[in-house]
Coordinates of C-alpha atoms and ligand atoms in Angstrom, one line a residue:
M1443 CA 19.3 54.3 83.7
Y1444 CA 18.3 57.8 85.0
C1445 CA 18.9 60.7 82.7
M1446 CA 18.8 64.2 83.9
K1447 CA 16.4 66.6 82.0
F1448 CA 17.3 70.1 81.0
E1449 CA 14.2 71.3 83.0
E1450 CA 16.0 70.2 86.2
L1451 CA 18.8 72.7 85.5
R1452 CA 16.4 75.6 86.1
L1453 CA 17.2 77.4 82.9
N1454 CA 14.6 79.9 81.8
R1455 CA 11.9 79.1 79.3
P1456 CA 13.5 80.8 76.2
L1457 CA 16.7 78.7 76.7
L1458 CA 14.8 75.5 77.3
D1459 CA 12.9 76.2 74.0
A1460 CA 16.2 76.8 72.2
V1461 CA 17.7 73.6 73.6
R1462 CA 14.7 71.7 72.3
T1463 CA 14.9 73.4 68.9
A1464 CA 18.6 72.3 68.8
G1465 CA 17.4 68.8 69.3
Y1466 CA 19.1 68.1 72.6
E1467 CA 17.3 65.7 74.8
T1468 CA 19.5 65.5 77.9
P1469 CA 22.4 67.6 79.2
T1470 CA 25.8 66.1 78.6
P1471 CA 27.8 65.3 81.8
I1472 CA 29.7 68.6 81.7
Q1473 CA 26.5 70.5 81.3
A1474 CA 24.8 68.7 84.1
E1475 CA 27.8 69.4 86.4
A1476 CA 28.8 72.9 85.4
I1477 CA 25.5 74.6 84.7
P1478 CA 24.2 74.7 88.3
Y1479 CA 27.5 76.2 89.6
I1480 CA 27.6 78.8 86.9
L1481 CA 24.0 79.7 87.6
E1482 CA 24.9 80.2 91.2
G1483 CA 27.6 82.7 90.1
K1484 CA 30.6 80.5 91.1
D1485 CA 33.9 80.6 89.3
V1486 CA 34.5 77.3 87.4
L1487 CA 37.7 75.5 86.3
A1488 CA 36.6 72.9 83.7
V1489 CA 38.7 70.2 82.2
A1490 CA 36.8 69.4 79.0
Q1491 CA 37.6 68.6 75.5
T1492 CA 35.8 69.7 72.4
G1493 CA 32.9 67.4 71.7
T1494 CA 31.8 67.2 75.3
G1495 CA 29.1 69.9 74.9
K1496 CA 31.3 72.4 76.8
T1497 CA 30.2 75.4 74.8
A1498 CA 26.6 75.0 75.8
A1499 CA 27.8 74.3 79.4
F1500 CA 28.9 77.9 79.7
A1501 CA 26.7 79.6 77.0
L1502 CA 23.4 78.5 78.5
P1503 CA 23.9 79.6 82.1
I1504 CA 25.5 82.8 80.9
L1505 CA 22.5 83.6 78.7
H1506 CA 20.3 82.8 81.7
R1507 CA 22.2 85.2 83.9
L1508 CA 22.2 87.9 81.3
G1509 CA 18.4 87.7 81.5
D1510 CA 16.0 87.0 78.8
G1511 CA 15.5 90.3 77.2
R1512 CA 15.3 92.6 80.2
S1513 CA 16.8 96.0 79.6
P1514 CA 20.3 96.5 80.8
R1515 CA 20.6 98.2 84.2
P1516 CA 21.5 101.9 84.0
E1517 CA 25.1 101.2 85.1
Q1518 CA 25.3 98.9 82.1
Q1519 CA 24.5 101.6 79.6
G1520 CA 27.5 102.6 77.6
R1521 CA 28.1 105.7 75.6
R1522 CA 25.1 107.1 73.8
G1523 CA 22.9 104.6 75.6
S1524 CA 24.5 101.6 73.9
R1525 CA 24.9 98.4 75.9
K1526 CA 28.1 97.7 77.8
I1527 CA 29.7 94.4 77.3
R1528 CA 28.6 92.1 80.2
C1529 CA 30.2 88.9 79.1
L1530 CA 33.6 88.5 77.4
V1531 CA 34.6 85.1 75.9
L1532 CA 38.2 84.7 74.7
A1533 CA 39.1 81.9 72.3
P1534 CA 42.4 81.0 70.6
T1535 CA 41.3 80.7 67.0
R1536 CA 39.0 82.4 64.6
E1537 CA 37.1 79.2 63.9
L1538 CA 36.5 78.5 67.5
A1539 CA 35.5 82.0 68.2
Q1540 CA 33.0 81.8 65.3
Q1541 CA 31.6 78.5 66.6
I1542 CA 31.1 79.9 70.1
M1543 CA 29.4 82.8 68.6
D1544 CA 27.1 80.5 66.6
S1545 CA 26.3 78.7 69.8
F1546 CA 25.4 81.9 71.6
K1547 CA 23.1 82.8 68.7
S1548 CA 21.5 79.4 68.5
Y1549 CA 20.9 79.1 72.3
G1550 CA 19.9 82.7 72.5
R1551 CA 17.5 82.6 69.6
F1552 CA 14.5 83.3 71.9
C1553 CA 16.4 85.8 74.1
K1554 CA 17.0 89.5 73.3
T1555 CA 20.7 89.2 74.1
R1556 CA 23.0 90.9 71.6
Q1557 CA 26.3 89.3 70.8
T1558 CA 29.1 89.6 68.3
V1559 CA 32.4 88.1 67.5
V1560 CA 35.7 89.7 66.6
Y1561 CA 38.8 88.0 65.2
G1562 CA 41.7 88.9 63.0
G1563 CA 42.1 88.3 59.3
V1564 CA 39.0 90.2 58.3
N1565 CA 38.2 93.8 57.8
K1566 CA 37.7 95.7 61.1
H1567 CA 35.1 98.2 59.9
A1568 CA 32.0 96.0 60.3
Q1569 CA 33.2 94.8 63.7
T1570 CA 33.8 98.4 64.8
R1571 CA 30.2 99.4 63.8
T1572 CA 28.7 96.5 65.7
L1573 CA 30.9 97.1 68.8
R1574 CA 30.0 100.7 68.9
A1575 CA 26.3 99.9 68.6
G1576 CA 26.8 97.8 71.8
V1577 CA 26.5 94.2 72.6
D1578 CA 26.0 92.1 75.7
V1579 CA 28.3 89.2 74.8
L1580 CA 31.6 89.6 73.0
V1581 CA 33.4 86.6 71.7
A1582 CA 37.0 87.5 70.6
T1583 CA 40.4 86.3 69.8
P1584 CA 42.9 88.1 72.0
G1585 CA 44.9 90.0 69.3
R1586 CA 41.9 91.5 67.5
L1587 CA 40.3 92.4 70.8
L1588 CA 43.4 94.4 71.8
D1589 CA 43.3 96.1 68.4
H1590 CA 39.8 97.3 69.1
M1591 CA 40.6 98.3 72.6
A1592 CA 43.5 100.4 71.3
D1593 CA 41.2 102.0 68.8
G1594 CA 38.7 102.9 71.5
N1595 CA 36.0 100.7 70.1
V1596 CA 35.4 98.7 73.1
S1597 CA 35.4 99.2 76.9
L1598 CA 35.5 96.2 79.2
D1599 CA 34.6 98.0 82.4
G1600 CA 31.1 96.5 82.5
V1601 CA 32.2 92.9 82.2
E1602 CA 30.5 90.7 84.8
M1603 CA 31.4 87.3 83.3
L1604 CA 34.6 86.2 81.7
V1605 CA 35.3 83.0 79.9
L1606 CA 38.7 81.7 78.7
D1607 CA 38.0 78.8 76.4
E1608 CA 40.7 76.3 75.4
A1609 CA 43.0 78.0 77.7
D1610 CA 45.8 75.5 77.2
R1611 CA 45.8 76.2 73.4
M1612 CA 45.8 80.0 74.1
L1613 CA 49.0 79.5 76.1
D1614 CA 50.5 77.2 73.5
M1615 CA 49.9 79.9 70.9
G1616 CA 51.7 82.5 73.1
F1617 CA 48.6 84.5 74.0
L1618 CA 49.4 84.8 77.7
P1619 CA 50.8 88.4 77.6
D1620 CA 47.7 89.4 75.5
I1621 CA 45.4 87.8 78.0
R1622 CA 47.0 89.5 80.9
R1623 CA 46.7 92.9 79.1
I1624 CA 43.0 92.2 78.5
L1625 CA 42.4 91.1 82.1
A1626 CA 43.9 94.3 83.4
K1627 CA 41.0 96.1 81.8
V1628 CA 38.2 93.8 83.2
P1629 CA 36.7 94.5 86.6
K1630 CA 38.1 92.4 89.4
R1631 CA 34.6 91.7 90.7
R1632 CA 33.3 89.3 88.1
Q1633 CA 32.5 85.7 87.5
S1634 CA 35.2 83.8 85.7
L1635 CA 35.2 80.5 83.9
L1636 CA 38.3 78.8 82.5
L1637 CA 38.0 75.8 80.2
S1638 CA 40.9 73.7 79.1
A1639 CA 41.4 70.2 77.6
T1640 CA 44.6 69.7 79.6
M1641 CA 45.7 71.1 82.9
P1642 CA 49.5 71.6 82.7
K1643 CA 51.2 73.8 85.3
P1644 CA 51.0 77.1 83.4
I1645 CA 47.2 76.7 83.3
R1646 CA 47.0 75.9 86.9
D1647 CA 49.1 79.0 87.6
L1648 CA 46.8 81.1 85.4
S1649 CA 43.7 79.8 87.0
R1650 CA 45.0 80.7 90.4
D1651 CA 45.5 84.3 89.1
I1652 CA 42.1 84.7 87.5
L1653 CA 39.6 82.5 89.4
S1654 CA 38.5 83.0 92.9
N1655 CA 37.4 80.0 94.9
P1656 CA 36.7 78.0 91.8
V1657 CA 34.7 74.8 91.6
S1658 CA 36.6 72.2 89.5
V1659 CA 34.6 70.2 87.0
E1660 CA 36.2 67.4 85.1
V1661 CA 34.2 65.1 82.8
A1662 CA 36.5 63.3 80.4
R1663 CA 40.1 63.1 81.2
V1664 CA 42.3 63.9 78.2
S1665 CA 43.9 60.5 78.6
S1666 CA 40.6 58.7 77.9
P1667 CA 39.4 59.6 74.4
A1668 CA 36.0 58.5 73.2
E1669 CA 35.8 54.7 73.4
A1670 CA 34.0 54.5 70.1
I1671 CA 37.2 55.3 68.3
E1672 CA 39.4 52.6 66.8
H1673 CA 43.1 53.4 66.5
F1674 CA 45.2 52.0 63.7
A1675 CA 48.7 52.8 62.5
Y1676 CA 50.5 52.4 59.2
R1677 CA 54.2 51.8 59.3
V1678 CA 55.5 54.0 56.5
E1679 CA 58.7 55.9 55.6
K1680 CA 58.3 59.6 55.2
S1681 CA 58.9 59.7 51.5
E1682 CA 56.1 57.2 51.0
K1683 CA 53.3 58.9 53.0
S1684 CA 51.9 60.8 50.1
Q1685 CA 51.4 57.6 48.0
L1686 CA 50.0 55.8 51.0
L1687 CA 47.4 58.6 51.7
C1688 CA 46.1 58.4 48.1
T1689 CA 45.9 54.6 48.2
L1690 CA 44.2 54.7 51.6
L1691 CA 41.6 57.2 50.6
E1692 CA 40.9 55.4 47.3
N1693 CA 40.4 52.1 49.1
T1694 CA 38.6 53.1 52.3
P1695 CA 34.9 53.9 52.6
F1696 CA 34.7 57.2 54.5
T1697 CA 32.3 60.0 54.8
R1698 CA 34.7 62.8 55.9
A1699 CA 38.4 62.6 56.5
L1700 CA 40.4 65.1 58.4
V1701 CA 44.1 64.9 57.7
F1702 CA 46.6 66.4 60.1
T1703 CA 50.0 67.7 59.0
R1704 CA 52.7 69.2 61.1
T1705 CA 53.3 72.3 59.0
K1706 CA 51.3 74.7 56.8
H1707 CA 53.6 73.9 53.9
G1708 CA 53.0 70.2 54.5
A1709 CA 49.2 70.7 54.4
D1710 CA 49.4 72.5 51.0
K1711 CA 51.6 69.7 49.7
V1712 CA 49.2 67.0 50.7
V1713 CA 46.3 68.9 49.0
R1714 CA 48.4 69.2 45.8
N1715 CA 49.2 65.5 45.8
L1716 CA 45.6 64.5 46.5
T1717 CA 44.3 66.8 43.8
K1718 CA 46.8 65.3 41.4
A1719 CA 45.4 61.9 42.2
G1720 CA 41.9 63.1 41.5
I1721 CA 40.8 63.3 45.2
E1722 CA 39.2 66.6 46.1
A1723 CA 40.7 68.2 49.2
A1724 CA 41.2 71.5 50.8
A1725 CA 43.5 72.9 53.4
I1726 CA 43.0 75.2 56.4
H1727 CA 45.9 76.8 58.2
G1728 CA 47.1 80.1 59.4
N1729 CA 48.5 81.3 56.0
K1730 CA 45.2 81.0 54.3
S1731 CA 43.0 84.1 54.2
Q1732 CA 39.9 84.0 56.4
N1733 CA 37.8 83.8 53.3
A1734 CA 39.7 80.8 52.1
R1735 CA 39.4 79.1 55.5
T1736 CA 35.7 79.8 55.7
R1737 CA 35.1 78.5 52.2
A1738 CA 37.1 75.3 52.8
L1739 CA 35.3 74.6 56.1
A1740 CA 31.9 75.2 54.5
A1741 CA 32.7 72.8 51.6
F1742 CA 33.8 70.2 54.1
R1743 CA 30.8 70.7 56.3
S1744 CA 28.4 70.4 53.4
G1745 CA 30.2 67.3 52.1
K1746 CA 31.3 68.9 48.9
T1747 CA 34.9 68.3 49.9
A1748 CA 35.4 65.0 51.6
V1749 CA 39.0 65.6 52.7
L1750 CA 40.2 68.5 54.8
V1751 CA 43.9 68.9 55.6
A1752 CA 44.7 71.0 58.6
T1753 CA 47.4 72.0 61.0
D1754 CA 46.7 71.5 64.7
I1755 CA 46.3 75.2 65.4
A1756 CA 43.8 75.7 62.6
A1757 CA 41.8 72.6 63.5
R1758 CA 41.7 73.4 67.1
G1759 CA 38.1 73.3 68.5
L1760 CA 36.5 72.7 65.1
D1761 CA 33.1 71.2 65.5
I1762 CA 32.3 69.3 62.4
E1763 CA 29.8 66.4 62.5
N1764 CA 30.3 63.0 60.9
I1765 CA 34.1 62.9 60.5
S1766 CA 34.5 59.2 60.0
H1767 CA 38.3 59.2 59.8
V1768 CA 41.0 61.3 61.4
I1769 CA 44.3 60.7 59.7
N1770 CA 47.6 61.6 61.4
Y1771 CA 49.7 62.2 58.3
D1772 CA 52.4 63.5 60.5
L1773 CA 52.3 62.0 64.0
T1774 CA 52.5 64.5 66.8
A1775 CA 55.2 64.5 69.4
E1776 CA 52.8 65.7 72.0
P1777 CA 50.5 62.8 73.0
E1778 CA 47.8 65.3 74.2
T1779 CA 47.6 66.6 70.6
Y1780 CA 46.8 63.1 69.4
V1781 CA 43.8 63.1 71.8
H1782 CA 42.7 66.6 70.5
R1783 CA 43.0 65.4 66.9
I1784 CA 41.1 62.3 67.3
G1785 CA 38.5 64.0 69.4
R1786 CA 37.1 65.2 66.0
T1787 CA 35.8 61.8 65.2
G1788 CA 33.6 59.4 67.2
R1789 CA 31.5 62.3 68.4
A1790 CA 28.5 61.7 70.6
G1791 CA 28.8 57.9 70.6
A1792 CA 29.2 57.6 66.8
S1793 CA 32.1 55.4 65.8
G1794 CA 35.2 56.8 64.3
T1795 CA 38.6 55.7 63.0
A1796 CA 41.9 57.2 63.8
L1797 CA 44.7 56.3 61.4
S1798 CA 48.3 57.3 62.0
F1799 CA 51.2 57.2 59.7
V1800 CA 54.2 56.2 61.8
S1801 CA 57.8 56.4 60.6
G1802 CA 60.8 55.2 62.3
E1803 CA 61.5 58.5 63.9
D1804 CA 58.0 58.6 65.4
R1805 CA 58.7 55.5 67.5
G1806 CA 59.1 57.5 70.8
S1807 CA 55.9 59.6 70.0
L1808 CA 53.9 56.4 69.4
R1809 CA 55.0 55.0 72.7
D1810 CA 54.0 58.2 74.5
I1811 CA 50.6 58.3 72.8
E1812 CA 49.9 54.7 73.6
R1813 CA 50.8 55.3 77.2
L1814 CA 48.5 58.3 77.4
I1815 CA 45.5 56.7 75.8
C1816 CA 46.2 53.3 77.4
T1817 CA 45.6 51.6 74.1
Q1818 CA 47.9 50.2 71.5
L1819 CA 47.6 51.5 68.0
R1820 CA 47.0 48.3 66.0
P1821 CA 48.7 47.8 62.6
A1822 CA 46.2 48.6 60.0
G1823 CA 45.5 46.1 57.2
D1824 CA 47.1 45.7 53.8
L1825 CA 46.5 48.1 51.0
P1826 CA 47.6 47.9 47.4
G1827 CA 51.3 48.4 47.6
Y1828 CA 51.3 48.3 51.4
V1829 CA 51.8 45.2 53.5
A1830 CA 50.7 45.5 57.1
P1831 CA 53.3 44.7 59.8
K1832 CA 52.1 42.3 62.5
V1833 CA 53.4 44.7 65.1
M1834 CA 54.5 48.3 64.8
F1835 CA 57.8 48.3 66.6
A1836 CA 57.6 46.2 69.8
E1837 CA 59.2 43.1 68.4
L1838 CA 61.8 44.8 66.3
P1839 CA 64.7 44.4 68.7
H1840 CA 64.1 40.7 68.8
R1841 CA 63.4 40.3 65.1
P1842 CA 65.0 37.1 63.8
R1843 CA 67.7 37.6 61.2
S1844 CA 65.6 35.8 58.6
A1845 CA 62.9 38.4 58.6
A1846 CA 62.4 40.7 55.6
P1847 CA 65.3 43.1 55.2
R1848 CA 64.8 46.7 56.2
G1849 CA 63.3 49.1 53.8
T1850 CA 63.0 46.7 50.9
G1851 CA 59.3 47.0 50.7
G1852 CA 59.0 43.3 51.5
Q1853 CA 56.4 41.5 49.5
R1854 CA 53.6 43.4 47.9
N1855 CA 50.1 42.4 48.1
R1856 CA 47.7 42.5 45.2
P1857 CA 45.2 45.4 45.2
R1858 CA 42.3 44.7 47.4
A1859 CA 39.5 47.2 48.1
G1860 CA 38.3 48.3 51.5
A1861 CA 41.3 46.8 53.2
T1862 CA 42.0 49.4 55.8
N1863 CA 41.1 47.5 58.9
S1864 CA 41.6 44.0 57.6
A1865 CA 44.4 43.0 59.9
R1866 CA 41.8 43.0 62.7
R1867 CA 39.3 40.9 60.7
R1868 CA 41.8 38.4 59.5
P1869 CA 43.7 37.3 62.6
G1870 CA 46.8 35.3 61.9
R1871 CA 46.8 35.9 58.1
G1872 CA 49.7 37.1 56.2
P1873 CA 53.4 36.7 56.5
R1874 CA 55.1 37.7 59.8
R1875 CA 56.9 40.8 58.8
A1876 CA 57.9 43.6 61.1
R1877 CA 58.6 46.2 58.4
T1878 CA 56.8 47.2 55.3
A1879 CA 57.0 49.8 52.7
V1880 CA 54.6 51.4 50.3
A1881 CA 54.9 51.3 46.5
S1882 CA 56.1 54.6 45.2
Ligands
AMP815 P1 31.3 71.3 72.0 O1 31.9 70.4 73.0 O2 30.7 72.5 72.7 O3 32.2 71.6 70.9 O4 29.9 70.6 71.5 C1 30.0 69.5 70.6 C2 28.7 69.2 69.9 O5 27.7 68.7 70.9 C3 28.0 70.4 69.3 O6 27.7 70.0 67.9 C4 26.8 70.6 70.1 O7 25.7 71.1 69.2 C5 26.5 69.3 70.6 N1 25.7 69.3 71.9 C6 26.0 70.1 72.9 N2 25.1 69.8 74.0 C7 24.4 68.7 73.6 C8 23.4 68.0 74.2 N3 23.0 68.2 75.4 N4 22.8 67.0 73.5 C9 23.2 66.7 72.3 N5 24.2 67.4 71.6 C10 24.8 68.4 72.2

C-alpha cells in the first residue's frame, strides 16, 4: 500500500523536523487532504472528529504560512513594535484551547513563531502581559477573548488566518453571538478554516457566512466511529448504576477508563461512590476550578488516577492516549454525542471498548445510536451480581410469559473475574433472560 510522506506536502524544513520529533511517520488522511489546500490559501470546511489528526492538519500549514522566523512585515507591527496577531484560533473549551496551543508549540518548536492561549477560569494578568508583548498566533475561547478585547489588550485587525475548531460544539454551547462579535473585528480579507465533527444546518449556515469558496474535506463520517472499538451495553436500572460501575471496574482489566455522566452533580456523585469503594477517580466539569481540572487531567494522563469522570462539555476534544474503556454511565440522547464520547478510545488503530449503561428509558436513545453507528451494542457479559441479558430490548415485546419477571433481579451469578465481554466469548451460554438487575 502506498503511504504519502510528509515531505510530499511541501512543508518547510523546521516543520518537517518537528513532525519527525513528534514521531509521526505519515500524514493522517485529513492532513494529506487539507494541508495542500490550506497551503494554497484556500478556505476549508472540514468534517473531522477528534483523533483524526485534525489539529496538525491546520496547525502545520498555518505555521508554514506564518513563515519560519522571518520578521513580521511592517504592517504587521503592532503598538510599540509588538507583533500583531496574524492567526486566531477559536475553540469551545479551555482544555481544547490548551491542547491546540500545545500542538502549535510542539509543531512550531523549530520556528520563531510566538503563540499564546487565553481562556476563562484563570487570572487575566499573565494573559494580558503576553498579549501586550505581541503574538503571531492566538488560541482562545470566545468569552475570554471578548473580555480581553473589551479591555483593549488585543486587536484583531492584523488577522490573516482564522480557525473555528469544533464549531458544532461552540454552537451547542451557545457561543454563536460571541463568535459573531469577534468576527466583526476580524478583517474580511483573510483565510478561514472551519472544523466540525458534525455538519447540522446551523453549521452549514455559519460556514456560508464566514467561508468564501471553501473546499470541503471530509475524512471520517461521524456515523462511522473507529472500527477498532467494541460496543457493549449493560441493561441496568438507574438506581443500580453506581453498584454496577464499581463491580465493573473491579472485575475488568483496564488501563484508563473515561466515564461520562449527564450532569456535573452526577459526575461528583460517581466519584464519591467510587472513592468509597476504594477506586481512585477524579471528575472534570464546568464547576471545577481550572486548577482542579488541570490537576485531574494531569493525574489521569500520567496514570496516577485510572478513572476520570466527565460531562460531555468538559471532555470535548480531550486528547488522552491509551483510554482503554469509555463508559457511558448515563447514555446520551444525541447519538452524535455517543460517537464523540467513544472517539476517546480506540485511537490510531488501538483497540478500545465502549460500555454503555442502558436503562428502560434509554431505549429510544439506544435505537438512535445503533442506527447512526450501524452497529448493535451487544449485551456485555455477566458480572458478580449482574446477569447479562441475551438481547437488550429487541425481543421484549415478544417475551414469553414464562420469562423472568421484570425487575426481580432474575438469578444471580457467582462472582467471576474479568467477565466484561464474556457474553461474546461464550455463545449460547446462560439462561435466556431478557431482563436483569444488579445487586444493590
Ligand atoms: P487530533 O485529532 O488533532 O486531536 O489528534 C489526535 C492525536 O493524533 C494527537 O495525539 C496527535 O499527536 C496525533 N497525530 C496527529 N497527526 C499524526 C500523524 N501524522 N501520525 C501519528 N499521530 C498523529
